[in-house]
Tab-separated table of C-alpha atoms in Angstrom:
chain	number	residue	atom	x	y	z
A	7	GLU	CA	-60.930	-131.244	-75.787
A	8	VAL	CA	-57.841	-129.335	-76.395
A	9	GLN	CA	-55.737	-129.159	-73.186
A	10	LEU	CA	-52.060	-127.527	-72.500
A	11	VAL	CA	-50.464	-128.118	-69.020
A	12	GLU	CA	-47.348	-126.387	-67.826
A	13	SER	CA	-45.198	-127.795	-65.084
A	14	GLY	CA	-41.657	-127.326	-63.717
A	15	GLY	CA	-42.069	-123.458	-62.625
A	16	GLY	CA	-40.455	-122.489	-59.156
A	17	LEU	CA	-38.072	-120.541	-57.198
A	18	VAL	CA	-34.701	-120.323	-58.590
A	19	GLN	CA	-31.359	-118.110	-57.918
A	20	PRO	CA	-30.186	-115.806	-60.309
A	21	GLY	CA	-27.648	-117.375	-62.772
A	22	ARG	CA	-29.145	-120.517	-62.483
A	23	SER	CA	-31.090	-122.743	-64.731
A	24	LEU	CA	-34.460	-123.931	-64.924
A	25	ARG	CA	-36.718	-126.117	-67.481
A	26	VAL	CA	-40.321	-125.805	-68.014
A	27	SER	CA	-42.257	-128.042	-69.747
A	28	CYS	CA	-45.910	-128.277	-71.116
A	29	ALA	CA	-47.894	-131.602	-71.917
A	30	VAL	CA	-50.417	-131.249	-74.471
A	31	SER	CA	-53.650	-133.593	-75.260
A	32	GLY	CA	-56.609	-133.486	-77.580
A	33	PHE	CA	-54.812	-132.616	-80.934
A	34	THR	CA	-51.651	-134.031	-82.804
A	35	LEU	CA	-48.827	-131.896	-81.670
A	36	GLU	CA	-46.594	-132.547	-84.708
A	37	ASP	CA	-49.251	-130.789	-87.005
A	38	TYR	CA	-48.730	-127.301	-85.164
A	39	ALA	CA	-46.271	-124.924	-83.976
A	40	MET	CA	-46.043	-124.032	-80.525
A	41	HIS	CA	-44.995	-120.964	-78.407
A	42	TRP	CA	-44.028	-119.862	-74.908
A	43	VAL	CA	-45.356	-116.457	-73.854
A	44	ARG	CA	-44.703	-114.637	-70.514
A	45	GLN	CA	-46.219	-112.277	-68.115
A	46	ALA	CA	-44.492	-110.860	-65.438
A	47	PRO	CA	-46.598	-109.947	-62.194
A	48	GLY	CA	-49.016	-107.212	-63.083
A	49	LYS	CA	-47.556	-106.765	-66.574
A	50	GLY	CA	-48.613	-107.309	-69.910
A	51	LEU	CA	-47.949	-110.379	-72.290
A	52	GLU	CA	-44.576	-110.779	-73.718
A	53	TRP	CA	-43.713	-113.562	-76.491
A	54	VAL	CA	-40.848	-115.474	-75.522
A	55	SER	CA	-40.298	-118.267	-78.071
A	56	GLY	CA	-41.807	-120.396	-80.785
A	57	ILE	CA	-40.946	-123.343	-82.654
A	58	SER	CA	-42.232	-124.989	-85.947
A	59	TRP	CA	-43.859	-128.370	-86.300
A	60	ASN	CA	-40.722	-130.281	-87.242
A	61	SER	CA	-38.315	-128.014	-85.042
A	62	GLY	CA	-36.607	-126.725	-88.547
A	63	SER	CA	-37.704	-122.950	-87.524
A	64	VAL	CA	-37.258	-121.573	-84.052
A	65	GLY	CA	-37.373	-117.922	-83.230
A	66	TYR	CA	-36.697	-115.991	-79.814
A	67	ALA	CA	-37.228	-112.544	-78.240
A	68	GLU	CA	-34.212	-110.558	-77.967
A	69	VAL	CA	-34.233	-110.351	-74.559
A	70	VAL	CA	-33.880	-113.974	-74.308
A	71	LYS	CA	-31.748	-115.010	-77.293
A	72	GLY	CA	-28.377	-117.059	-76.199
A	73	ARG	CA	-30.158	-117.680	-72.835
A	74	PHE	CA	-33.242	-119.780	-73.430
A	75	SER	CA	-33.835	-122.766	-75.497
A	76	ILE	CA	-37.322	-124.152	-77.007
A	77	SER	CA	-37.724	-127.758	-77.849
A	78	ARG	CA	-40.324	-130.346	-78.745
A	79	ASP	CA	-41.010	-133.880	-78.480
A	80	ASN	CA	-43.837	-134.829	-80.698
A	81	ALA	CA	-43.769	-138.395	-79.740
A	82	LYS	CA	-44.114	-137.796	-75.961
A	83	ASN	CA	-46.484	-134.751	-76.854
A	84	SER	CA	-44.441	-132.074	-75.042
A	85	LEU	CA	-42.692	-128.724	-75.583
A	86	TYR	CA	-39.812	-127.578	-73.332
A	87	LEU	CA	-38.202	-124.518	-72.614
A	88	GLN	CA	-34.811	-124.607	-71.025
A	89	MET	CA	-34.195	-121.189	-69.150
A	90	ASN	CA	-30.207	-120.564	-68.453
A	91	SER	CA	-28.453	-117.746	-66.757
A	92	LEU	CA	-31.795	-116.570	-65.494
A	93	ARG	CA	-32.462	-113.045	-64.312
A	94	ILE	CA	-34.743	-111.361	-61.674
A	95	GLU	CA	-36.657	-109.868	-64.478
A	96	ASP	CA	-37.333	-113.199	-65.864
A	97	THR	CA	-39.915	-113.722	-63.155
A	98	ALA	CA	-43.223	-114.546	-64.651
A	99	LEU	CA	-46.026	-116.909	-65.403
A	100	TYR	CA	-44.903	-118.609	-68.420
A	101	TYR	CA	-47.582	-119.813	-70.769
A	102	CYS	CA	-47.662	-122.697	-73.527
A	103	ALA	CA	-49.706	-121.689	-76.438
A	104	LYS	CA	-50.826	-123.439	-79.601
A	105	ASP	CA	-50.193	-121.960	-83.025
A	106	TRP	CA	-52.972	-122.001	-85.644
A	107	GLY	CA	-50.812	-123.592	-88.068
A	108	PRO	CA	-47.543	-125.671	-88.527
A	109	TRP	CA	-44.865	-122.905	-89.306
A	110	GLY	CA	-45.242	-120.288	-86.416
A	111	SER	CA	-47.026	-117.438	-88.092
A	112	GLY	CA	-50.332	-117.844	-87.230
A	113	SER	CA	-52.541	-116.711	-84.020
A	114	LEU	CA	-52.451	-118.584	-80.731
A	115	ASN	CA	-55.640	-120.272	-80.300
A	116	TYR	CA	-55.202	-122.325	-77.250
A	117	TRP	CA	-53.474	-121.584	-74.111
A	118	GLY	CA	-52.425	-123.434	-70.810
A	119	HIS	CA	-52.666	-121.947	-67.402
A	120	GLY	CA	-49.272	-121.385	-66.827
A	121	THR	CA	-46.578	-121.983	-64.650
A	122	LEU	CA	-44.583	-119.456	-62.325
A	123	VAL	CA	-41.020	-118.729	-62.729
A	124	ILE	CA	-39.618	-116.389	-59.668
A	125	VAL	CA	-36.144	-115.656	-59.955
A	126	SER	CA	-34.649	-114.341	-56.488
A	127	SER	CA	-31.944	-114.716	-54.262
B	13	GLN	CA	-38.753	-106.279	-81.174
B	14	SER	CA	-40.407	-103.267	-79.502
B	15	ALA	CA	-43.755	-103.879	-78.079
B	16	LEU	CA	-46.918	-102.609	-80.297
B	17	THR	CA	-48.373	-99.430	-78.614
B	18	GLN	CA	-51.829	-99.662	-77.649
B	19	PRO	CA	-53.480	-97.251	-74.888
B	20	ALA	CA	-53.394	-97.911	-71.509
B	21	SER	CA	-57.181	-97.848	-71.088
B	22	VAL	CA	-60.285	-97.262	-72.709
B	23	SER	CA	-64.004	-96.854	-71.361
B	24	GLY	CA	-67.498	-97.112	-72.684
B	25	SER	CA	-70.991	-97.363	-71.287
B	26	PRO	CA	-73.100	-100.464	-71.606
B	27	GLY	CA	-74.290	-100.852	-75.478
B	28	GLN	CA	-71.760	-98.232	-76.893
B	29	SER	CA	-68.909	-99.019	-79.079
B	30	ILE	CA	-65.300	-98.615	-78.374
B	31	THR	CA	-62.215	-98.913	-80.527
B	32	ILE	CA	-58.706	-100.145	-79.466
B	33	SER	CA	-55.677	-99.357	-81.633
B	34	CYS	CA	-52.590	-101.117	-82.025
B	35	THR	CA	-49.503	-99.367	-83.868
B	36	GLY	CA	-46.833	-101.089	-84.906
B	37	THR	CA	-44.050	-100.823	-87.645
B	38	SER	CA	-43.538	-101.774	-91.498
B	39	SER	CA	-41.584	-104.727	-90.176
B	40	ASP	CA	-44.547	-106.372	-88.221
B	41	VAL	CA	-47.942	-104.954	-88.403
B	42	GLY	CA	-47.346	-103.135	-91.758
B	43	ASN	CA	-45.579	-106.030	-93.353
B	44	TYR	CA	-48.042	-108.897	-92.449
B	45	HIS	CA	-51.744	-109.233	-92.539
B	46	LEU	CA	-51.333	-111.471	-89.463
B	47	VAL	CA	-52.389	-109.343	-86.448
B	48	SER	CA	-54.539	-111.386	-83.524
B	49	TRP	CA	-56.300	-110.022	-80.735
B	50	TYR	CA	-56.545	-111.461	-77.257
B	51	GLN	CA	-59.014	-110.925	-74.119
B	52	GLN	CA	-57.640	-111.771	-70.988
B	53	HIS	CA	-59.877	-111.645	-67.751
B	54	PRO	CA	-58.012	-111.197	-64.236
B	55	GLY	CA	-56.387	-114.461	-63.225
B	56	LYS	CA	-57.167	-116.067	-66.707
B	57	ALA	CA	-55.358	-117.181	-69.590
B	58	PRO	CA	-55.547	-115.109	-72.758
B	59	LYS	CA	-58.299	-115.883	-75.241
B	60	LEU	CA	-57.986	-115.457	-79.016
B	61	MET	CA	-60.736	-113.079	-80.329
B	62	ILE	CA	-59.443	-111.970	-83.681
B	63	TYR	CA	-57.113	-113.352	-86.109
B	64	GLU	CA	-55.481	-112.569	-89.480
B	65	GLY	CA	-56.692	-109.030	-88.853
B	66	SER	CA	-60.382	-109.426	-89.050
B	67	LYS	CA	-61.500	-113.035	-88.610
B	68	ARG	CA	-63.329	-114.172	-85.860
B	69	PRO	CA	-62.700	-117.686	-84.286
B	70	SER	CA	-66.115	-120.032	-83.962
B	71	GLY	CA	-67.535	-119.050	-80.691
B	72	VAL	CA	-66.623	-115.372	-80.759
B	73	SER	CA	-69.121	-112.620	-80.807
B	74	ASN	CA	-69.596	-110.920	-84.097
B	75	ARG	CA	-69.914	-107.825	-81.560
B	76	PHE	CA	-65.978	-107.995	-81.921
B	77	SER	CA	-64.185	-106.971	-85.303
B	78	GLY	CA	-60.847	-106.082	-86.443
B	79	SER	CA	-59.221	-104.017	-89.054
B	80	LYS	CA	-56.051	-102.713	-90.201
B	81	SER	CA	-54.638	-99.649	-91.975
B	82	GLY	CA	-51.042	-99.318	-92.563
B	83	ASN	CA	-49.106	-99.751	-89.300
B	84	THR	CA	-51.916	-99.581	-87.517
B	85	ALA	CA	-54.220	-102.338	-86.346
B	86	SER	CA	-57.832	-101.952	-84.641
B	87	LEU	CA	-60.241	-103.843	-82.567
B	88	THR	CA	-63.807	-102.517	-82.456
B	89	ILE	CA	-66.326	-103.868	-79.815
B	90	SER	CA	-70.124	-102.856	-80.459
B	91	GLY	CA	-72.991	-103.135	-78.160
B	92	LEU	CA	-70.536	-103.298	-74.839
B	93	GLN	CA	-71.656	-105.712	-72.364
B	94	ALA	CA	-70.068	-105.871	-68.654
B	95	GLU	CA	-68.389	-109.068	-69.439
B	96	ASP	CA	-66.145	-107.675	-72.076
B	97	GLU	CA	-64.533	-105.695	-69.358
B	98	ALA	CA	-60.888	-107.081	-69.541
B	99	ASP	CA	-57.444	-106.500	-70.697
B	100	TYR	CA	-56.924	-106.914	-74.694
B	101	TYR	CA	-53.479	-107.458	-76.463
B	102	CYS	CA	-52.725	-106.948	-79.693
B	103	CYS	CA	-49.938	-109.410	-81.322
B	104	SER	CA	-48.433	-109.267	-84.855
B	105	TYR	CA	-46.182	-111.848	-86.660
B	106	ALA	CA	-42.931	-110.402	-87.180
B	107	GLY	CA	-40.847	-112.815	-89.605
B	108	ASN	CA	-38.884	-115.907	-88.946
B	109	THR	CA	-41.261	-117.420	-86.080
B	110	THR	CA	-41.025	-114.381	-84.003
B	111	ARG	CA	-43.833	-112.154	-82.903
B	112	VAL	CA	-44.499	-109.043	-80.918
B	113	PHE	CA	-47.195	-108.308	-78.379
B	114	GLY	CA	-49.036	-104.997	-77.673
B	115	THR	CA	-48.655	-103.201	-74.445
B	116	GLY	CA	-52.202	-103.955	-73.600
B	117	THR	CA	-55.355	-101.993	-72.924
B	118	LYS	CA	-57.743	-102.172	-69.814
B	119	LEU	CA	-61.166	-101.794	-71.004
B	120	THR	CA	-63.617	-100.493	-68.438
B	121	VAL	CA	-67.435	-100.844	-69.056
B	122	LEU	CA	-68.812	-97.810	-67.008
């Protein structure tokens, strides 16, 4: 059974940093691209970042480019999102999602339940 | 990277059909056959319903279908059922590992 479990969310002050993680099981992580998608309270889905199977291709939404960094450790079956210079508008439930294929152009066929990040003073 | 445009809400009676549109640009929807659709019930994670514009994952009812014309993709749900009431989002690949979601549509089954 495919499982994605996010962790590391919490309350953080504006301007500070936070790293969220996603532990996966039930499939071979190194065969697939992975993504982070967020959803602010009461709002729609927003793609944040994606990374190919070998970390050779990464992409970011314009609103997080230069502040967020995605990475993965296939040996540890884990995906990460390092979030720096956090803003109040980054407050959201952050979902980890598995890509259909290895390069990051596929659909997102499995999702975790999300980890909540609240940016507030 | 502007969000794809969807109607805020649609509604239909049980047994009817509804269509949700998703309008993008020639840089996303119009340039790739890589539009997907997601269903999200309140408090739940999104679920993939359609991929590559018109394909259904295993386990998704054939009442759900997708299509695309130019810069606009569409999701049609036929034979509406109460459990179809949810939020629906389209998503398009936009090149270089990036993608963009739609604004979301709330489906109400009357």
